[in-house]
Amino acid sequence: MNKLSKFGIVLFGTLITIGCSDGDDTVNPVSWDIGDPTSTEYPEDYYAGGLLGTTSVNTATAYEQPTKAVENAGMMMAFNEGEYLFEKDYNTNTSGAFHGLGPVYVRSGCLYCHPGYGHGARQTSYKANRHRNGYLLVIYDKTTNAYIRSVAGMPQTAAVKPFKAPIDEDQISIAWNEYTDEWGNQFPDGETYSLIYPEVKIPYSAYYAPVVVSRGGSDVELSEAQYNNEVGVLLESTIGIYGTGLTDAIPDDDITAQWVKESNYYNSIGKTNALNPAMWDQSTNTWKSYYSNSLQGDGTKYVRRYTYALSRGPLLDAAGANAIWNITNVTRSDRRYHYLDLAGTYYATKSSQDADVQAGFTEYINRIDPDKAHPEWHTGDLQKDIYTYLTSKSLDAEMTDAQYKNLMIWHRGLAVPAARNTTTDDFKAGKELFTQIGCANCHRPSWQTGEDHIQDPAKFFKSDSDMPRYPNQKIWPYTDFVQHRLWMKNDIRTGWCRTTPLWGRGLAAKCGSGVERLHDCRARNVMEAIMWHGCRNEGGESDAYNTVVKFRNLTKEQRDQIIYFIESI
C-alpha cells in the first residue's frame, strides 16, 4: 500500500469513553491515536481523504491542515492568507483586508459558525456573534415551504448604524423539548437514552419590515394573526468545511449514478416517492433540478451536492463562496450588491422611510463614499438616497479578487483527518456491523474522484491551475449525496435532508467544534443521532427505520462498537 511520506510522527491523543459497560460487554475506550503510516501498514480507509487529501494531525488543529495537493501546487502562502481571511472578523472600516461589514449582516466573521473549522454547537438562545453559534434561522411559509420574501434566505439579526437589524434577535427564543420515541427511549436490554428537539419562536414584533410571502406569483403582506398561523421558524446549523475540496472532485456522473441506483431500488419495492420529487424523477431516473448560475455565470447546469437542501453544485460557487459575501455582506467584483431580503426591496423601502436612518445616513454615506464617486447617493433627498444605496448593483468591491482566490484555495485545500483506531478489533467489528444493519446504504463509505478539472458556475475561476486538485483519489466521506427523510419531530424544512458526511467528526471535541449531530444539533452524541433516524409517525416512516430496528436488537457491546467505529472514522 502507498503511504503518506510526509507523515512520520506518531500522535497520541486523549482518551474518551463511549458507552462502556462492566463485565464482558466492554468496548475499549476510543483512542485518538492515528498512528505512523510510514512504519505500519494501515487499511485503505485509514486514508480518509486519499493520499492527496489526508492529514495525520489529530491535535486541536486537525480540521485546519492543508492537503498534500496544496503543497504540491506551491500554494501554501495563498492557503495561509485564505485562512487568515477566514479567521478574523470583518469591520466597518473603509480600507484594509477586513473592511466592508454590513449594512446588515448575519455574522461578522466565519469562526462564529465554524468553530475549529467544524460544526456549530447547540444553543439555548440566539445571538449572532456568540462563538460556536452555527445556527441560521429558517423562516418559511408553511403553505408552500418557501422562504418568506421580506427577509433574506439567511436572515440577518445585526446591522451597522444607522441601519437597523431586519430581525430583533433579543425577541428570538429557543426551547429544547423532550421527545419519547415509540420504544420509550429504551433498548430491549434496559439501556436508556434521551432525545430532545428545538422549538424556535420569533414574534411578529421582531421584524423590522412587513412580513411578506409569495402566493400565486404575487407578494402578500401578512397580518400578525396570519403570521402566527402561516409562518414557521426552524434552525439549521453549519457543518464542517474540511474535505469539501475532495468531494468537489467526484464526477457529476458518479453522483447521478448513485441517485439512479437508489431510485431503482426504491422503485423495485414499490416506494415511488422515496426521493425528493423536486430534485429527481423516479419514473424516468432523471434530474428535475440542476444547479446553475445565470447571474455571474452562463447558466451551465451542474449536479447538486452541497448543503442540507442540495441548494448548491460545485464548491467554487457553493456555500463557502456564497457565505463570504452574504454572511458578512462584504462585496467583491462579481457581487457588487447588498444581500438584503429575497425580494430585494422591502428592507430598503422601510429603511428609506425611517427617521432614525435618515438622521444618520449623511454621515454614514460620506464615510463610505467620501469622494462622492456615486453621486446618486448624495442628492440630498434622503429617502431616495437611502433606497438607491441599499438597492445599488454597482457598489465598490470590498474584497479584492486576490483575496477571494486565496480564500477559495484555502477552502478547497483543507485536508481530512486520517481515520483512527483502524487496526483495532472494535473498529473492525463496528465497521462490519455498520454495513450489516444498513447504515452504509445512505452513508456510502467511499468514492473515487475523477480527473478533477475545475468547475465554477460563476465563471470566476477558469483554469485548473487556480486551485489545488485531487485526481484519482479513493476517499471515505460516508455519504451518498442523496436526500432522505427521517420524519423527525419539528423536522428540517421540506423534510428532505442530504446525507451528511461522517468523516472526521470524532475529533470535534478536541478541535473545539460542536460535538452535536444532525441538522439542528438536536443529537448530543452519536447514540441520539442514530435513534433520531428511527422515527415513524402519521406522516411517514424514516428511510432508516428498519436499520434502527436492527441497531436496537444488537447487544450493548455491538451497539458500542458501531459508535466506536463512527467516532473513529
XYZ file of C-alpha atoms in Angstrom:
569
model
C 0.000 0.000 0.000
C 1.157 3.538 -0.700
C 1.991 5.599 2.333
C 1.845 9.304 3.121
C 5.532 10.101 3.073
C 5.097 13.464 4.805
C 3.590 11.990 7.948
C 6.131 10.290 10.157
C 5.093 11.269 13.641
C 3.077 9.058 15.937
C 0.460 11.246 17.576
C -1.149 10.282 20.849
C -4.377 11.948 21.833
C -6.525 11.970 24.881
C -8.804 9.075 25.706
C -12.562 9.339 25.931
C -15.007 6.638 26.868
C -18.139 5.816 24.902
C -20.895 3.578 26.115
C -18.632 1.278 28.143
C -20.124 -1.314 30.470
C -18.849 -3.709 33.064
C -18.002 -7.360 32.503
C -17.766 -8.986 29.107
C -19.715 -6.303 27.224
C -16.853 -3.820 27.226
C -15.682 -1.793 24.279
C -12.238 -0.328 24.657
C -12.037 3.446 25.212
C -11.745 5.401 21.977
C -8.120 6.371 21.451
C -7.418 9.220 19.095
C -4.041 7.727 18.191
C -3.777 7.919 14.404
C -0.510 6.005 14.227
C 2.525 6.202 11.993
C 1.709 5.302 8.357
C 5.394 5.284 7.394
C 6.163 2.337 9.635
C 2.911 0.371 9.751
C 0.606 -0.924 7.052
C -2.848 0.573 7.503
C -6.079 -0.350 5.678
C -7.084 1.911 2.811
C -9.868 3.568 4.821
C -7.188 4.993 7.120
C -6.574 7.484 4.293
C -9.946 9.199 4.601
C -9.026 11.846 2.035
C -6.880 9.635 -0.157
C -3.139 10.082 -0.472
C -3.514 13.720 -1.565
C -6.092 14.801 0.996
C -5.366 13.085 4.320
C -3.608 14.588 7.329
C -2.267 12.577 10.267
C -2.543 15.579 12.593
C -5.004 14.732 15.351
C -4.488 17.664 17.686
C -6.827 20.633 18.225
C -5.939 21.857 14.711
C -6.822 18.600 12.935
C -9.506 20.262 10.780
C -7.229 23.144 9.784
C -4.483 21.293 7.917
C -3.592 21.777 4.245
C -3.706 18.851 1.862
C -0.669 17.413 0.128
C -2.178 18.827 -3.072
C -1.773 22.370 -1.706
C 1.915 21.767 -1.106
C 2.382 20.068 -4.464
C 0.852 23.077 -6.231
C 3.064 25.564 -4.346
C 0.011 27.221 -2.807
C 0.952 27.269 0.867
C 1.270 31.057 1.055
C -2.096 31.514 -0.643
C -3.604 28.882 1.677
C -2.305 30.707 4.748
C -3.623 34.047 3.508
C -7.012 32.467 2.833
C -7.024 31.019 6.325
C -6.323 34.494 7.714
C -9.364 35.872 5.858
C -11.494 33.083 7.334
C -10.372 33.514 10.924
C -10.644 37.272 11.500
C -13.716 39.438 11.999
C -14.796 41.920 9.345
C -15.433 45.520 10.377
C -16.898 48.861 9.310
C -13.603 50.406 8.227
C -13.366 51.701 4.668
C -9.971 50.141 3.978
C -7.892 47.136 4.981
C -8.299 43.409 4.434
C -11.401 43.103 6.600
C -13.400 46.229 5.781
C -16.925 46.375 4.417
C -19.128 44.733 7.043
C -22.830 45.469 6.592
C -25.021 47.478 6.315
C -26.830 44.394 7.661
C -25.215 41.035 8.300
C -25.625 37.524 9.679
C -22.205 37.275 11.373
C -19.118 39.487 11.432
C -16.812 36.520 10.841
C -16.666 32.866 9.853
C -15.424 31.222 13.051
C -18.645 32.002 14.921
C -20.444 29.443 12.751
C -17.492 27.115 12.175
C -15.646 26.799 15.498
C -12.432 24.896 14.944
C -13.449 24.774 11.246
C -16.149 22.292 12.181
C -19.815 22.047 13.124
C -21.813 24.651 15.013
C -22.792 23.843 18.611
C -26.244 23.596 20.171
C -27.567 26.891 21.537
C -30.268 27.776 24.051
C -30.651 31.356 22.803
C -29.852 33.141 19.559
C -27.023 35.681 19.482
C -25.381 36.462 16.146
C -21.846 36.897 17.398
C -21.779 34.267 20.100
C -18.865 31.953 19.430
C -19.948 28.472 18.257
C -23.432 29.648 17.276
C -23.646 27.980 13.871
C -27.390 28.427 13.570
C -29.111 30.004 10.624
C -32.770 30.904 11.034
C -35.110 29.184 8.604
C -38.247 31.305 8.236
C -40.724 29.856 5.794
C -44.312 29.892 4.558
C -45.981 26.734 5.872
C -48.384 26.632 2.935
C -45.631 26.493 0.288
C -42.466 25.542 2.234
C -40.792 28.537 0.559
C -38.767 31.139 2.451
C -40.686 34.314 3.266
C -39.888 37.191 0.918
C -39.278 40.045 3.337
C -36.097 38.753 4.957
C -33.012 37.195 3.404
C -32.803 33.429 2.892
C -30.169 33.583 5.626
C -31.965 36.087 7.878
C -29.905 38.858 9.435
C -30.080 39.948 13.065
C -27.271 42.527 13.053
C -26.770 45.930 11.430
C -24.306 48.810 11.144
C -25.638 52.145 12.375
C -27.721 53.999 11.335
C -29.356 50.899 9.823
C -31.468 48.535 11.907
C -31.458 44.746 12.041
C -34.123 43.032 9.908
C -34.938 40.848 12.944
C -34.520 41.787 16.601
C -32.605 38.807 17.953
C -33.495 39.718 21.545
C -37.029 38.553 20.771
C -35.967 35.144 19.426
C -36.490 32.225 21.796
C -35.197 28.651 21.568
C -36.764 25.956 23.731
C -35.492 22.373 23.945
C -38.240 19.842 24.426
C -38.034 16.210 25.466
C -39.117 13.573 22.945
C -40.119 9.988 23.614
C -39.921 7.573 20.713
C -42.112 4.508 20.105
C -39.751 2.367 22.204
C -39.910 4.629 25.248
C -36.274 5.701 24.758
C -35.086 2.298 25.940
C -33.328 -0.688 24.378
C -34.559 -4.255 24.913
C -31.660 -4.857 27.320
C -32.703 -1.937 29.529
C -30.215 0.759 28.462
C -31.923 4.150 28.147
C -31.258 7.306 26.167
C -32.701 10.800 25.915
C -33.940 12.715 22.872
C -34.588 16.458 22.566
C -35.648 18.777 19.747
C -35.744 22.580 19.361
C -38.745 24.859 19.094
C -37.958 28.374 17.860
C -40.254 31.369 18.120
C -39.936 34.814 16.567
C -42.856 37.140 17.366
C -44.345 39.398 14.705
C -42.964 42.412 16.560
C -39.363 41.280 15.967
C -39.496 42.048 12.235
C -38.307 45.452 11.034
C -40.068 45.353 7.656
C -43.556 43.959 6.962
C -43.771 40.164 6.772
C -44.355 39.198 3.153
C -44.821 35.818 1.463
C -45.301 34.802 -2.160
C -48.734 33.437 -3.039
C -49.815 32.617 -6.580
C -46.959 34.607 -8.068
C -47.762 37.742 -6.046
C -46.272 39.134 -2.842
C -48.742 39.205 0.043
C -48.230 41.080 3.322
C -49.378 39.057 6.337
C -51.201 40.345 9.384
C -49.980 39.286 12.815
C -52.712 36.644 13.053
C -51.842 35.292 9.614
C -48.144 35.272 10.510
C -48.781 33.293 13.692
C -50.709 30.644 11.761
C -48.863 30.511 8.459
C -45.146 31.121 9.091
C -42.787 28.574 10.615
C -39.316 29.011 12.103
C -36.666 26.296 12.277
C -32.924 26.056 12.877
C -30.181 24.734 10.631
C -26.603 24.524 11.804
C -23.383 24.673 9.840
C -21.321 21.548 9.154
C -17.565 21.107 8.939
C -15.802 22.598 5.936
C -12.731 20.355 5.876
C -12.530 17.920 2.962
C -15.055 19.717 0.752
C -12.455 20.110 -1.975
C -12.214 16.330 -2.149
C -15.958 15.797 -2.510
C -15.937 18.514 -5.173
C -13.624 16.256 -7.196
C -16.216 13.463 -7.504
C -17.606 13.446 -11.077
C -21.191 14.611 -11.572
C -21.914 11.401 -13.471
C -20.954 9.286 -10.453
C -23.299 11.190 -8.156
C -26.063 10.816 -10.749
C -25.341 7.069 -10.867
C -25.882 6.881 -7.106
C -29.290 8.532 -7.456
C -30.158 6.078 -10.243
C -29.097 3.135 -8.083
C -31.224 4.238 -5.146
C -34.118 5.159 -7.411
C -34.073 1.694 -8.982
C -34.050 0.068 -5.558
C -36.995 2.077 -4.260
C -38.921 1.518 -7.487
C -38.325 -2.231 -7.147
C -40.041 -2.277 -3.749
C -42.897 -0.035 -4.869
C -41.766 3.074 -2.989
C -42.124 5.527 -5.846
C -41.972 8.669 -3.691
C -38.737 7.838 -1.867
C -36.592 10.529 -3.500
C -37.305 14.253 -3.426
C -39.606 14.894 -6.419
C -38.335 18.471 -6.599
C -34.879 17.071 -7.335
C -35.419 13.710 -9.030
C -37.968 11.984 -11.246
C -38.145 8.350 -10.127
C -40.275 7.335 -13.101
C -37.599 8.337 -15.613
C -34.492 8.255 -13.393
C -33.536 11.782 -14.376
C -32.775 15.034 -12.594
C -35.604 17.531 -12.284
C -33.396 20.249 -10.826
C -29.802 21.188 -11.538
C -27.662 23.910 -10.031
C -26.798 26.784 -12.339
C -25.725 30.409 -12.087
C -27.023 32.730 -14.777
C -26.263 35.926 -12.846
C -22.479 35.689 -12.688
C -22.120 32.664 -14.991
C -23.621 31.347 -18.219
C -26.284 29.061 -16.755
C -24.373 25.801 -17.262
C -26.086 23.001 -15.332
C -24.344 21.004 -12.625
C -25.388 18.197 -10.299
C -26.346 19.367 -6.817
C -24.122 18.096 -3.987
C -23.814 20.664 -1.165
C -25.993 21.857 1.764
C -28.791 20.013 3.524
C -31.225 21.306 0.899
C -28.903 20.466 -2.025
C -29.058 24.135 -2.942
C -25.536 24.199 -4.406
C -23.430 22.496 -7.044
C -19.632 22.794 -7.469
C -17.660 24.079 -4.479
C -16.385 27.230 -6.165
C -19.943 28.582 -6.245
C -21.244 26.719 -3.219
C -21.867 27.562 0.429
C -18.429 28.968 1.282
C -18.153 31.103 -1.846
C -21.628 32.407 -1.107
C -21.169 32.889 2.643
C -18.095 35.092 2.469
C -20.400 37.549 0.690
C -23.862 37.115 2.189
C -22.977 36.347 5.813
C -20.860 39.495 6.187
C -22.320 41.494 3.264
C -18.767 42.188 2.088
C -18.898 42.866 -1.654
C -16.481 41.613 -4.298
C -16.029 42.268 -8.003
C -18.597 39.684 -9.109
C -21.131 40.597 -6.387
C -21.391 44.357 -6.206
C -24.708 44.474 -4.396
C -26.035 44.050 -0.866
C -27.609 40.847 0.411
C -30.955 42.043 1.733
C -34.392 40.409 1.623
C -35.419 37.875 -1.014
C -37.479 40.486 -2.828
C -34.646 42.982 -2.610
C -36.875 45.938 -1.783
C -38.785 45.562 1.489
C -35.858 46.295 3.790
C -34.682 49.160 1.572
C -38.150 50.720 1.477
C -38.595 50.519 5.251
C -35.098 51.929 5.901
C -35.572 54.796 3.468
C -38.672 55.913 5.387
C -37.136 55.504 8.857
C -36.404 58.870 10.519
C -33.546 57.405 12.582
C -31.867 56.010 9.475
C -32.374 59.293 7.645
C -30.799 61.191 10.554
C -27.600 59.182 10.400
C -27.363 58.429 6.699
C -25.454 61.524 5.552
C -22.610 60.862 7.994
C -22.616 57.172 7.060
C -22.562 57.667 3.288
C -19.906 60.382 3.466
C -17.677 57.916 5.277
C -18.450 55.115 2.792
C -18.105 57.319 -0.283
C -16.066 60.396 0.737
C -15.162 61.366 -2.837
C -18.786 61.099 -3.984
C -17.870 58.584 -6.655
C -21.557 57.614 -6.544
C -23.384 60.963 -6.837
C -26.726 59.121 -6.888
C -26.264 58.527 -3.142
C -25.729 62.216 -2.361
C -28.674 64.060 -3.957
C -29.987 65.403 -0.652
C -33.273 63.527 -0.998
C -32.623 61.212 1.946
C -35.423 58.754 1.239
C -34.306 58.373 -2.365
C -30.590 58.241 -1.471
C -31.040 55.500 1.129
C -33.149 53.377 -1.196
C -30.738 53.871 -4.102
C -27.737 52.935 -1.966
C -29.307 49.812 -0.492
C -30.520 48.525 -3.866
C -27.428 49.519 -5.866
C -25.909 46.975 -8.251
C -22.676 48.965 -8.659
C -21.201 49.035 -5.154
C -17.437 49.185 -4.848
C -15.742 45.827 -4.338
C -14.587 45.498 -0.727
C -12.810 42.129 -1.085
C -10.145 42.026 -3.782
C -10.033 39.294 -6.414
C -6.700 38.100 -5.000
C -8.191 37.805 -1.509
C -11.175 35.862 -2.785
C -8.958 33.500 -4.769
C -6.779 32.823 -1.726
C -9.847 32.187 0.418
C -11.070 29.591 -2.059
C -7.616 27.969 -2.333
C -7.765 27.579 1.443
C -11.364 26.302 1.296
C -10.586 23.710 -1.387
C -7.278 22.871 0.252
C -8.436 21.677 3.680
C -7.450 18.097 4.448
C -9.416 15.362 6.182
C -8.001 13.753 9.357
C -6.956 10.143 8.937
C -9.291 7.569 10.454
C -8.363 6.474 13.959
C -8.136 3.013 15.528
C -8.406 1.254 12.167
C -6.319 -1.742 13.256
C -8.337 -2.445 16.419
C -10.829 -5.285 16.787
C -13.591 -2.915 17.895
C -13.141 -0.766 14.772
C -13.291 -3.817 12.516
C -16.358 -5.219 14.280
C -18.115 -1.833 14.221
C -17.346 -1.404 10.535
C -18.861 -4.791 9.700
C -21.975 -4.117 11.767
C -22.328 -0.628 10.224
C -22.712 -2.302 6.839
C -24.738 -5.298 8.034
C -27.576 -3.325 9.573
C -27.800 -0.883 6.643
C -26.061 2.328 7.767
C -23.812 2.179 4.692
C -26.813 2.258 2.359
C -27.057 6.026 2.832
C -23.697 6.741 4.463
C -21.859 5.270 1.479
C -18.305 4.718 2.694
C -16.076 5.528 -0.295
C -15.971 7.377 -3.585
C -13.411 7.750 -6.355
C -12.519 11.233 -7.556
C -12.201 11.881 -11.282
C -9.674 13.957 -13.208
C -10.881 16.914 -11.121
C -10.965 19.667 -13.690
C -12.056 22.910 -12.046
C -15.754 23.760 -12.332
C -17.090 27.165 -11.330
C -20.699 28.045 -12.218
C -19.894 31.724 -11.572
C -17.015 31.616 -14.089
C -14.716 33.471 -11.708
C -12.190 30.618 -11.745
C -11.448 29.144 -15.170
C -8.138 27.276 -15.006
C -7.119 24.027 -13.293
C -4.050 25.903 -12.055
C -6.254 28.223 -9.968
C -6.926 25.595 -7.292
C -5.440 22.517 -5.561
C -6.765 19.384 -7.268
C -7.391 15.764 -6.263
C -7.387 13.498 -9.331
C -7.995 9.765 -8.987
C -8.207 9.501 -5.205
C -10.204 6.975 -3.220
C -11.848 8.933 -0.417
C -14.069 7.920 2.505
C -16.666 10.624 3.303
C -19.544 8.283 4.280
C -22.330 9.973 2.328
C -24.373 9.158 -0.766
C -25.069 12.845 -1.634
C -28.766 11.909 -1.805
C -31.613 13.466 0.169
C -33.625 11.275 2.528
C -36.465 11.771 5.006
C -36.262 10.904 8.707
C -39.710 12.228 9.698
C -38.409 13.773 12.915
C -40.440 15.971 15.234
C -40.010 19.602 14.080
C -38.145 18.262 11.065
C -35.977 20.138 8.591
C -37.800 22.441 6.153
C -39.338 20.333 3.317
C -38.454 17.163 5.256
C -35.669 16.298 2.796
C -32.067 16.333 4.006
C -28.846 15.404 2.220
C -26.877 12.658 3.945
C -24.174 14.402 5.971
C -20.579 13.135 5.640
C -19.346 11.390 8.786
C -15.610 11.615 8.223
C -13.548 13.350 10.899
C -16.453 14.108 13.243
C -14.995 12.054 16.084
C -12.356 14.761 16.587
C -14.956 17.510 17.123
C -14.467 17.848 20.887
C -10.703 18.019 20.569
C -10.964 20.656 17.814
C -13.378 22.874 19.752
C -16.136 22.184 17.251
C -19.706 21.406 18.183
C -19.956 17.712 19.080
C -23.699 17.659 18.374
C -25.070 16.000 15.258
C -27.976 16.307 12.815
C -29.099 19.457 11.030
C -30.150 21.408 14.136
C -27.760 19.934 16.728
C -30.572 18.043 18.453
C -28.429 14.913 18.844
C -25.943 15.489 21.653
C -23.992 12.334 20.822
C -23.831 9.547 18.247
C -26.344 7.373 20.097
C -29.010 10.073 19.944
C -28.246 10.741 16.279
C -28.807 7.080 15.456
C -32.062 6.880 17.372
C -33.457 10.009 15.696
C -33.153 8.005 12.471
C -35.875 5.680 13.776
C -38.908 7.956 13.621
C -42.287 6.743 12.441
C -45.474 8.773 12.670
C -48.681 9.582 10.839
C -46.672 11.426 8.182
C -44.408 8.569 7.263
C -41.572 6.286 8.228
C -37.902 7.221 8.304
C -35.845 5.842 5.417
C -33.564 4.429 8.115
C -36.318 2.976 10.315
C -35.504 -0.690 9.650
C -31.812 -0.033 10.228
C -32.589 1.475 13.636
C -34.737 -1.552 14.497
C -31.731 -3.746 13.742
C -29.485 -1.457 15.810
C -31.889 -1.763 18.751
C -31.719 -5.543 18.643
C -27.936 -5.694 18.826
C -26.168 -6.349 22.110
C -24.839 -3.364 24.014
C -21.303 -4.347 23.035
C -22.263 -4.372 19.359
C -24.035 -1.000 19.618
C -20.965 0.452 21.293
C -18.766 -0.973 18.540
C -20.802 0.827 15.871
C -20.496 4.078 17.815
C -16.772 3.445 18.280
C -16.443 2.988 14.520
C -18.389 6.165 13.727
C -16.301 8.165 16.207
C -13.134 6.726 14.666
C -13.756 7.482 11.002
